[in-house]
PDB file of C-alpha atoms and ligand atoms in Angstrom:
ATOM      1  CA  MET N   1      65.241 177.117 -34.039  1.00 59.00           C
ATOM      2  CA  THR N   2      62.339 179.109 -35.416  1.00 77.00           C
ATOM      3  CA  ARG N   3      59.355 179.147 -33.109  1.00 92.00           C
ATOM      4  CA  ARG N   4      56.016 178.043 -34.495  1.00 97.00           C
ATOM      5  CA  PRO N   5      53.786 180.880 -35.745  1.00 98.00           C
ATOM      6  CA  TRP N   6      50.834 182.463 -34.042  1.00 98.00           C
ATOM      7  CA  VAL N   7      47.689 182.816 -36.105  1.00 98.00           C
ATOM      8  CA  ILE N   8      45.056 185.558 -35.799  1.00 99.00           C
ATOM      9  CA  VAL N   9      41.657 184.932 -37.392  1.00 98.00           C
ATOM     10  CA  PRO N  10      39.494 188.059 -37.635  1.00 98.00           C
ATOM     11  CA  ALA N  11      35.961 186.660 -37.479  1.00 98.00           C
ATOM     12  CA  ALA N  12      34.051 189.592 -36.033  1.00 98.00           C
ATOM     13  CA  GLY N  13      32.410 190.859 -39.219  1.00 98.00           C
ATOM     14  CA  SER N  14      28.661 190.848 -39.756  1.00 97.00           C
ATOM     15  CA  GLY N  15      28.759 189.893 -43.446  1.00 97.00           C
ATOM     16  CA  GLN N  16      26.599 192.735 -44.805  1.00 98.00           C
ATOM     17  CA  ARG N  17      27.301 191.908 -48.450  1.00 98.00           C
ATOM     18  CA  MET N  18      26.452 188.245 -47.939  1.00 97.00           C
ATOM     19  CA  GLN N  19      22.880 189.059 -46.887  1.00 97.00           C
ATOM     20  CA  ALA N  20      22.551 185.753 -45.032  1.00 97.00           C
ATOM     21  CA  ASP N  21      20.581 184.922 -41.898  1.00 96.00           C
ATOM     22  CA  ARG N  22      23.817 184.825 -39.887  1.00 97.00           C
ATOM     23  CA  PRO N  23      27.406 186.080 -40.123  1.00 97.00           C
ATOM     24  CA  LYS N  24      28.960 184.336 -43.155  1.00 98.00           C
ATOM     25  CA  GLN N  25      31.696 182.671 -41.061  1.00 98.00           C
ATOM     26  CA  TYR N  26      28.978 180.480 -39.552  1.00 98.00           C
ATOM     27  CA  LEU N  27      27.265 179.438 -42.785  1.00 98.00           C
ATOM     28  CA  PRO N  28      27.132 175.672 -43.355  1.00 98.00           C
ATOM     29  CA  LEU N  29      29.713 174.452 -45.860  1.00 98.00           C
ATOM     30  CA  ALA N  30      30.975 171.024 -46.919  1.00 97.00           C
ATOM     31  CA  GLY N  31      29.345 169.229 -44.000  1.00 96.00           C
ATOM     32  CA  SER N  32      30.800 171.710 -41.518  1.00 97.00           C
ATOM     33  CA  HIS N  33      30.786 175.491 -41.432  1.00 97.00           C
ATOM     34  CA  VAL N  34      33.026 178.202 -42.862  1.00 98.00           C
ATOM     35  CA  LEU N  35      34.948 179.109 -39.707  1.00 98.00           C
ATOM     36  CA  ALA N  36      35.538 175.490 -38.668  1.00 97.00           C
ATOM     37  CA  LEU N  37      36.941 174.687 -42.113  1.00 98.00           C
ATOM     38  CA  THR N  38      39.196 177.746 -42.051  1.00 98.00           C
ATOM     39  CA  ILE N  39      40.526 176.809 -38.617  1.00 98.00           C
ATOM     40  CA  GLU N  40      41.078 173.199 -39.687  1.00 97.00           C
ATOM     41  CA  ARG N  41      43.374 174.337 -42.503  1.00 98.00           C
ATOM     42  CA  LEU N  42      45.251 176.798 -40.281  1.00 98.00           C
ATOM     43  CA  LEU N  43      45.877 174.145 -37.637  1.00 97.00           C
ATOM     44  CA  CYS N  44      47.997 172.280 -40.218  1.00 97.00           C
ATOM     45  CA  LEU N  45      50.650 174.931 -39.480  1.00 98.00           C
ATOM     46  CA  GLN N  46      50.747 173.709 -35.883  1.00 97.00           C
ATOM     47  CA  PRO N  47      50.537 177.258 -34.518  1.00 98.00           C
ATOM     48  CA  GLN N  48      51.454 178.010 -30.915  1.00 98.00           C
ATOM     49  CA  ALA N  49      47.901 179.268 -30.609  1.00 98.00           C
ATOM     50  CA  LEU N  50      45.178 180.606 -32.825  1.00 98.00           C
ATOM     51  CA  VAL N  51      43.565 183.883 -31.758  1.00 98.00           C
ATOM     52  CA  LEU N  52      39.932 183.880 -32.687  1.00 98.00           C
ATOM     53  CA  VAL N  53      38.556 187.416 -32.844  1.00 98.00           C
ATOM     54  CA  LEU N  54      34.787 187.308 -32.414  1.00 98.00           C
ATOM     55  CA  ALA N  55      32.100 189.982 -32.262  1.00 98.00           C
ATOM     56  CA  ALA N  56      30.904 190.935 -28.782  1.00 96.00           C
ATOM     57  CA  ASP N  57      27.368 189.789 -29.650  1.00 94.00           C
ATOM     58  CA  ASP N  58      28.387 186.611 -31.526  1.00 95.00           C
ATOM     59  CA  PRO N  59      25.530 184.174 -30.775  1.00 91.00           C
ATOM     60  CA  TYR N  60      27.461 181.120 -32.061  1.00 92.00           C
ATOM     61  CA  ARG N  61      30.811 181.690 -30.356  1.00 92.00           C
ATOM     62  CA  TYR N  62      32.905 179.050 -32.083  1.00 93.00           C
ATOM     63  CA  HIS N  63      34.465 176.565 -29.700  1.00 91.00           C
ATOM     64  CA  ASP N  64      36.825 173.645 -30.277  1.00 90.00           C
ATOM     65  CA  ALA N  65      38.299 172.039 -27.177  1.00 89.00           C
ATOM     66  CA  ALA N  66      40.973 170.298 -29.264  1.00 89.00           C
ATOM     67  CA  ALA N  67      42.385 173.505 -30.763  1.00 93.00           C
ATOM     68  CA  PRO N  68      44.774 175.902 -28.942  1.00 95.00           C
ATOM     69  CA  LEU N  69      42.409 178.875 -29.038  1.00 97.00           C
ATOM     70  CA  ILE N  70      42.721 182.317 -27.468  1.00 98.00           C
ATOM     71  CA  TYR N  71      39.627 184.518 -27.728  1.00 97.00           C
ATOM     72  CA  ALA N  72      39.559 188.244 -28.396  1.00 98.00           C
ATOM     73  CA  GLN N  73      36.724 190.691 -28.936  1.00 98.00           C
ATOM     74  CA  GLY N  74      36.549 192.376 -32.335  1.00 98.00           C
ATOM     75  CA  GLY N  75      36.069 196.047 -33.167  1.00 98.00           C
ATOM     76  CA  ALA N  76      34.233 198.220 -35.674  1.00 98.00           C
ATOM     77  CA  GLU N  77      36.553 197.529 -38.633  1.00 98.00           C
ATOM     78  CA  ARG N  78      38.713 194.569 -39.572  1.00 98.00           C
ATOM     79  CA  CYS N  79      41.855 196.500 -38.568  1.00 98.00           C
ATOM     80  CA  HIS N  80      40.421 197.033 -35.068  1.00 98.00           C
ATOM     81  CA  SER N  81      39.693 193.310 -34.801  1.00 98.00           C
ATOM     82  CA  VAL N  82      43.247 192.440 -35.847  1.00 99.00           C
ATOM     83  CA  TRP N  83      44.538 194.957 -33.306  1.00 98.00           C
ATOM     84  CA  ALA N  84      42.466 193.237 -30.601  1.00 98.00           C
ATOM     85  CA  GLY N  85      43.955 189.904 -31.695  1.00 99.00           C
ATOM     86  CA  LEU N  86      47.469 191.312 -31.356  1.00 99.00           C
ATOM     87  CA  GLN N  87      46.666 192.657 -27.889  1.00 98.00           C
ATOM     88  CA  ALA N  88      45.466 189.190 -26.863  1.00 98.00           C
ATOM     89  CA  LEU N  89      48.932 187.852 -27.729  1.00 98.00           C
ATOM     90  CA  SER N  90      50.670 190.299 -25.429  1.00 98.00           C
ATOM     91  CA  GLY N  91      52.591 188.299 -22.835  1.00 97.00           C
ATOM     92  CA  HIS N  92      52.432 185.189 -25.042  1.00 97.00           C
ATOM     93  CA  ALA N  93      54.197 186.092 -28.278  1.00 98.00           C
ATOM     94  CA  GLN N  94      57.840 187.157 -28.367  1.00 98.00           C
ATOM     95  CA  ASP N  95      58.789 190.228 -30.405  1.00 98.00           C
ATOM     96  CA  ASP N  96      60.411 188.208 -33.198  1.00 97.00           C
ATOM     97  CA  ASP N  97      57.695 185.550 -33.435  1.00 98.00           C
ATOM     98  CA  ILE N  98      55.777 185.331 -36.710  1.00 98.00           C
ATOM     99  CA  VAL N  99      52.087 186.186 -36.664  1.00 98.00           C
ATOM    100  CA  LEU N 100      49.916 185.162 -39.599  1.00 98.00           C
ATOM    101  CA  VAL N 101      46.584 186.964 -40.038  1.00 99.00           C
ATOM    102  CA  HIS N 102      43.970 185.041 -42.015  1.00 98.00           C
ATOM    103  CA  ASP N 103      40.362 185.994 -42.836  1.00 98.00           C
ATOM    104  CA  ALA N 104      37.750 183.688 -41.337  1.00 98.00           C
ATOM    105  CA  ALA N 105      35.943 183.917 -44.670  1.00 98.00           C
ATOM    106  CA  ARG N 106      38.741 182.155 -46.627  1.00 98.00           C
ATOM    107  CA  PRO N 107      38.179 178.449 -45.932  1.00 98.00           C
ATOM    108  CA  CYS N 108      39.717 177.326 -49.258  1.00 98.00           C
ATOM    109  CA  VAL N 109      43.310 178.345 -48.516  1.00 98.00           C
ATOM    110  CA  ARG N 110      45.588 175.487 -49.507  1.00 98.00           C
ATOM    111  CA  VAL N 111      47.829 173.905 -46.903  1.00 98.00           C
ATOM    112  CA  ARG N 112      50.802 173.954 -49.259  1.00 98.00           C
ATOM    113  CA  ASP N 113      50.393 177.738 -49.673  1.00 98.00           C
ATOM    114  CA  LEU N 114      50.218 178.185 -45.905  1.00 98.00           C
ATOM    115  CA  ILE N 115      53.455 176.245 -45.571  1.00 98.00           C
ATOM    116  CA  ALA N 116      55.126 178.137 -48.432  1.00 98.00           C
ATOM    117  CA  LEU N 117      54.280 181.466 -46.802  1.00 98.00           C
ATOM    118  CA  TRP N 118      55.474 180.269 -43.414  1.00 98.00           C
ATOM    119  CA  GLN N 119      58.761 179.178 -44.967  1.00 97.00           C
ATOM    120  CA  ILE N 120      59.599 182.581 -46.480  1.00 98.00           C
ATOM    121  CA  VAL N 121      58.050 185.099 -44.120  1.00 98.00           C
ATOM    122  CA  GLY N 122      60.821 185.013 -41.524  1.00 97.00           C
ATOM    123  CA  ASP N 123      63.362 186.151 -44.133  1.00 98.00           C
ATOM    124  CA  GLU N 124      61.299 189.120 -45.275  1.00 98.00           C
ATOM    125  CA  PRO N 125      62.019 192.385 -43.408  1.00 98.00           C
ATOM    126  CA  ASN N 126      58.563 193.770 -44.233  1.00 98.00           C
ATOM    127  CA  GLY N 127      56.573 190.553 -44.005  1.00 98.00           C
ATOM    128  CA  ALA N 128      54.810 188.662 -46.774  1.00 98.00           C
ATOM    129  CA  LEU N 129      51.341 187.741 -47.961  1.00 99.00           C
ATOM    130  CA  LEU N 130      49.686 185.296 -50.302  1.00 99.00           C
ATOM    131  CA  ALA N 131      48.541 186.928 -53.523  1.00 98.00           C
ATOM    132  CA  ALA N 132      47.349 185.970 -56.996  1.00 98.00           C
ATOM    133  CA  PRO N 133      48.458 187.638 -60.234  1.00 97.00           C
ATOM    134  CA  VAL N 134      45.601 189.379 -62.083  1.00 97.00           C
ATOM    135  CA  ARG N 135      44.568 187.435 -65.191  1.00 94.00           C
ATOM    136  CA  ASP N 136      41.921 189.590 -66.847  1.00 94.00           C
ATOM    137  CA  THR N 137      42.302 192.827 -68.739  1.00 94.00           C
ATOM    138  CA  MET N 138      41.623 195.500 -66.148  1.00 96.00           C
ATOM    139  CA  LYS N 139      39.368 198.490 -66.837  1.00 97.00           C
ATOM    140  CA  LYS N 140      38.826 201.627 -64.828  1.00 97.00           C
ATOM    141  CA  ALA N 141      35.336 203.089 -65.062  1.00 98.00           C
ATOM    142  CA  ASP N 142      33.513 206.321 -64.349  1.00 98.00           C
ATOM    143  CA  ALA N 143      30.553 206.455 -61.971  1.00 98.00           C
ATOM    144  CA  ASP N 144      28.166 205.329 -64.770  1.00 98.00           C
ATOM    145  CA  GLY N 145      30.183 202.239 -65.641  1.00 98.00           C
ATOM    146  CA  HIS N 146      31.834 203.549 -68.801  1.00 98.00           C
ATOM    147  CA  ILE N 147      35.501 202.754 -69.357  1.00 98.00           C
ATOM    148  CA  THR N 148      37.919 205.578 -68.658  1.00 98.00           C
ATOM    149  CA  ALA N 149      41.133 203.564 -68.954  1.00 98.00           C
ATOM    150  CA  THR N 150      42.663 200.138 -69.418  1.00 97.00           C
ATOM    151  CA  VAL N 151      45.036 199.385 -66.556  1.00 95.00           C
ATOM    152  CA  SER N 152      47.957 197.134 -67.409  1.00 92.00           C
ATOM    153  CA  ARG N 153      47.669 193.867 -65.508  1.00 93.00           C
ATOM    154  CA  GLU N 154      51.419 193.543 -65.531  1.00 93.00           C
ATOM    155  CA  ARG N 155      52.583 193.408 -61.918  1.00 94.00           C
ATOM    156  CA  LEU N 156      48.995 193.695 -60.687  1.00 97.00           C
ATOM    157  CA  TRP N 157      48.010 191.248 -57.934  1.00 98.00           C
ATOM    158  CA  HIS N 158      44.986 190.272 -55.864  1.00 98.00           C
ATOM    159  CA  ALA N 159      45.965 190.531 -52.201  1.00 98.00           C
ATOM    160  CA  LEU N 160      44.882 187.427 -50.266  1.00 98.00           C
ATOM    161  CA  THR N 161      45.536 186.155 -46.762  1.00 98.00           C
ATOM    162  CA  PRO N 162      47.369 184.957 -44.714  1.00 99.00           C
ATOM    163  CA  GLN N 163      49.574 187.985 -44.288  1.00 99.00           C
ATOM    164  CA  GLY N 164      52.552 187.355 -42.018  1.00 98.00           C
ATOM    165  CA  PHE N 165      54.834 189.644 -40.010  1.00 98.00           C
ATOM    166  CA  ARG N 166      57.015 189.743 -36.910  1.00 98.00           C
ATOM    167  CA  TYR N 167      54.819 190.265 -33.860  1.00 98.00           C
ATOM    168  CA  ALA N 168      56.383 193.474 -32.482  1.00 98.00           C
ATOM    169  CA  ASP N 169      56.734 194.950 -35.967  1.00 98.00           C
ATOM    170  CA  LEU N 170      53.075 194.388 -36.844  1.00 98.00           C
ATOM    171  CA  CYS N 171      51.982 195.819 -33.476  1.00 98.00           C
ATOM    172  CA  ALA N 172      54.071 198.955 -33.992  1.00 98.00           C
ATOM    173  CA  VAL N 173      52.956 199.463 -37.597  1.00 98.00           C
ATOM    174  CA  LEU N 174      49.270 198.942 -36.905  1.00 98.00           C
ATOM    175  CA  GLU N 175      49.371 201.176 -33.838  1.00 98.00           C
ATOM    176  CA  GLN N 176      51.037 203.939 -35.831  1.00 98.00           C
ATOM    177  CA  THR N 177      48.515 203.788 -38.665  1.00 98.00           C
ATOM    178  CA  LEU N 178      45.481 203.592 -36.371  1.00 98.00           C
ATOM    179  CA  THR N 179      46.782 206.482 -34.262  1.00 98.00           C
ATOM    180  CA  ALA N 180      47.115 208.515 -37.467  1.00 98.00           C
ATOM    181  CA  GLY N 181      43.442 207.876 -38.209  1.00 98.00           C
ATOM    182  CA  GLN N 182      44.066 205.366 -41.003  1.00 98.00           C
ATOM    183  CA  LEU N 183      41.865 202.264 -41.368  1.00 98.00           C
ATOM    184  CA  PRO N 184      44.025 199.857 -43.364  1.00 98.00           C
ATOM    185  CA  GLY N 185      41.963 197.197 -45.161  1.00 98.00           C
ATOM    186  CA  ASP N 186      44.721 194.670 -44.665  1.00 98.00           C
ATOM    187  CA  GLU N 187      47.974 194.507 -42.739  1.00 98.00           C
ATOM    188  CA  ALA N 188      50.112 195.026 -45.858  1.00 98.00           C
ATOM    189  CA  SER N 189      48.403 198.421 -46.453  1.00 98.00           C
ATOM    190  CA  ALA N 190      49.508 199.562 -43.009  1.00 98.00           C
ATOM    191  CA  PHE N 191      53.120 198.740 -43.911  1.00 98.00           C
ATOM    192  CA  GLU N 192      52.740 200.423 -47.304  1.00 98.00           C
ATOM    193  CA  TRP N 193      51.405 203.551 -45.642  1.00 98.00           C
ATOM    194  CA  LEU N 194      54.713 203.754 -43.780  1.00 98.00           C
ATOM    195  CA  GLY N 195      56.654 203.347 -47.021  1.00 98.00           C
ATOM    196  CA  ARG N 196      57.455 199.686 -46.449  1.00 98.00           C
ATOM    197  CA  ALA N 197      57.004 196.948 -49.049  1.00 98.00           C
ATOM    198  CA  PRO N 198      55.762 193.512 -47.950  1.00 98.00           C
ATOM    199  CA  ARG N 199      56.577 190.620 -50.307  1.00 98.00           C
ATOM    200  CA  LEU N 200      53.852 189.101 -52.477  1.00 98.00           C
ATOM    201  CA  LEU N 201      53.966 185.316 -52.673  1.00 98.00           C
ATOM    202  CA  ALA N 202      51.959 183.713 -55.484  1.00 98.00           C
ATOM    203  CA  GLY N 203      49.331 181.385 -54.063  1.00 98.00           C
ATOM    204  CA  ALA N 204      46.433 179.500 -55.601  1.00 98.00           C
ATOM    205  CA  PRO N 205      43.708 181.889 -56.819  1.00 97.00           C
ATOM    206  CA  ASP N 206      41.003 179.614 -55.411  1.00 98.00           C
ATOM    207  CA  ASN N 207      41.750 181.062 -51.956  1.00 98.00           C
ATOM    208  CA  ILE N 208      38.602 183.172 -52.342  1.00 98.00           C
ATOM    209  CA  LYS N 209      37.037 185.321 -49.663  1.00 98.00           C
ATOM    210  CA  ILE N 210      33.375 184.450 -49.312  1.00 98.00           C
ATOM    211  CA  THR N 211      31.895 187.900 -49.772  1.00 98.00           C
ATOM    212  CA  TYR N 212      28.723 187.784 -51.921  1.00 98.00           C
ATOM    213  CA  PRO N 213      25.906 185.167 -51.925  1.00 98.00           C
ATOM    214  CA  GLU N 214      27.235 183.459 -55.075  1.00 98.00           C
ATOM    215  CA  ASP N 215      30.609 182.877 -53.376  1.00 98.00           C
ATOM    216  CA  HIS N 216      29.055 180.288 -51.079  1.00 98.00           C
ATOM    217  CA  ALA N 217      28.383 177.801 -53.895  1.00 98.00           C
ATOM    218  CA  LEU N 218      31.743 178.654 -55.446  1.00 98.00           C
ATOM    219  CA  ALA N 219      33.553 177.830 -52.195  1.00 98.00           C
ATOM    220  CA  ALA N 220      31.679 174.526 -51.970  1.00 98.00           C
ATOM    221  CA  ALA N 221      32.763 173.648 -55.529  1.00 98.00           C
ATOM    222  CA  ILE N 222      36.375 174.633 -54.808  1.00 98.00           C
ATOM    223  CA  LEU N 223      36.468 172.483 -51.675  1.00 98.00           C
ATOM    224  CA  ARG N 224      35.036 169.517 -53.613  1.00 98.00           C
ATOM    225  CA  ALA N 225      37.643 169.935 -56.345  1.00 97.00           C
ATOM    226  CA  GLN N 226      40.434 170.278 -53.788  1.00 97.00           C
ATOM    227  CA  GLN N 227      39.293 167.094 -52.085  1.00 94.00           C
ATOM    228  CA  GLU N 228      39.382 165.229 -55.402  1.00 93.00           C
ATOM    229  CA  ASN N 229      42.722 166.652 -56.504  1.00 88.00           C
ATOM    230  CA  GLY N 230      44.395 167.266 -53.148  1.00 74.00           C
ATOM    231  CA  ALA N 231      44.624 170.745 -51.591  1.00 66.00           C
TER     232      ALA N 231
HETATM  233  N1  CTP X   1      36.159 191.231 -39.794  1.00 72.17           N
HETATM  234  C1  CTP X   1      36.401 191.393 -38.424  1.00 72.17           C
HETATM  235  N2  CTP X   1      35.977 192.544 -37.812  1.00 72.17           N
HETATM  236  C2  CTP X   1      35.318 193.503 -38.485  1.00 72.17           C
HETATM  237  C3  CTP X   1      35.066 193.339 -39.877  1.00 72.17           C
HETATM  238  C4  CTP X   1      35.521 192.187 -40.493  1.00 72.17           C
HETATM  239  O1  CTP X   1      36.992 190.533 -37.796  1.00 72.17           O
HETATM  240  N3  CTP X   1      34.902 194.597 -37.834  1.00 72.17           N
HETATM  241  C5  CTP X   1      36.593 189.987 -40.438  1.00 72.17           C
HETATM  242  C6  CTP X   1      35.451 189.233 -41.097  1.00 72.17           C
HETATM  243  O2  CTP X   1      34.788 188.403 -40.127  1.00 72.17           O
HETATM  244  C7  CTP X   1      36.146 188.472 -42.201  1.00 72.17           C
HETATM  245  C8  CTP X   1      37.373 189.317 -42.524  1.00 72.17           C
HETATM  246  O3  CTP X   1      37.488 190.281 -41.483  1.00 72.17           O
HETATM  247  O4  CTP X   1      36.598 187.199 -41.786  1.00 72.17           O
HETATM  248  C9  CTP X   1      37.238 189.979 -43.893  1.00 72.17           C
HETATM  249  O5  CTP X   1      36.203 190.957 -43.854  1.00 72.17           O
HETATM  250  P1  CTP X   1      34.928 190.980 -44.816  1.00 72.17           P
HETATM  251  O6  CTP X   1      35.045 189.984 -45.889  1.00 72.17           O
HETATM  252  O7  CTP X   1      34.689 192.414 -45.190  1.00 72.17           O
HETATM  253  O8  CTP X   1      33.762 190.449 -43.839  1.00 72.17           O
HETATM  254  P2  CTP X   1      32.536 191.250 -43.248  1.00 72.17           P
HETATM  255  O9  CTP X   1      33.001 192.589 -42.764  1.00 72.17           O
HETATM  256  O10 CTP X   1      31.876 190.348 -42.287  1.00 72.17           O
HETATM  257  O11 CTP X   1      31.598 191.421 -44.529  1.00 72.17           O
HETATM  258  P3  CTP X   1      30.914 192.768 -45.099  1.00 72.17           P
HETATM  259  O12 CTP X   1      32.068 193.735 -45.354  1.00 72.17           O
HETATM  260  O13 CTP X   1      30.199 192.347 -46.321  1.00 72.17           O
HETATM  261  O14 CTP X   1      30.007 193.266 -44.000  1.00 72.17           O
HETATM  262 MG1   MG X   2      33.837 194.028 -44.172  1.00 72.17          MG
END
C-alpha cells in the first residue's frame, strides 16, 4: 500500500515584489489569510505531516493545532528553505515516500489537481509537477523592450506547484545541486540540471502564485469563482 505523502510548504520568503506591510503569505484573503487557505487545500491530501518552513524572524508564526505540522526554519533562497524542510523530515520520511513541495503563495490550487498529481507521481522515475500550457504568443525582447524573436508556444509550459518526488531522491538531487553552487528556482530545475526530466501534468492555470500587488485581488476573484463552481 502506498504511504500517504509528506508536504513541504516553503513560507519563509519576505515578499519583496508584493510591497505589502507583511510577508504575502500572511495577507488577509477570503475571510482567512493566504497561508491558512493554502494549508487547508493541502490537508485534503491527508498528508502524514505538513512541514511548514518559516523565516527565523516570522512575527506571525502560523499555528494550527488541528493540522499535523512540523516546523522548519527557512534559508536565504527558496531552495535553501526546501532543503531545510527536507532535513526536518529526516527520521520521519522513508526513502521511497512521496514528498510534495508547494508554494505558500499558491492558495488557489485545486484539490482535484492535487489528487491527480498524487496519483501519478509515484510512477514517475523523475517526479512530476503541476504545469499549465502557455496560451499566448511568446516574445523575447532586448533590454529596451523591443522584440528580438517570437518563441513558439508549442510545448511551452508554466511550471506550477506542487512538485512531487521520492524523498531520498529529492534530498540527493537538491544536495548535489546546492553543493555545486546552483540555486534552483524550483525542484524540477535541480533534476533538470542533472539531466533528468520530471513529468509535467496539466493543471488548472488559476493556480497562480501571488507575486505582485495586483495578484491579491486576482486570487480573491479566483477563490470566489472556485467556490461558486467547485474547486
Ligand atoms: N520562499 C521561502 N524561502 C525563501 C524565499 C521564498 O520559503 N528564502 C517561499 C515563499 O514564501 C513563497 C515561495 O517560496 O511561498 C515562492 O517564492 P516567491 O514567490 O519568490 O516569494 P518571496 O520570495 O516571498 O517573494 P519575492 O521574491 O517577491 O521577495
Ligand atoms: Mg522570491
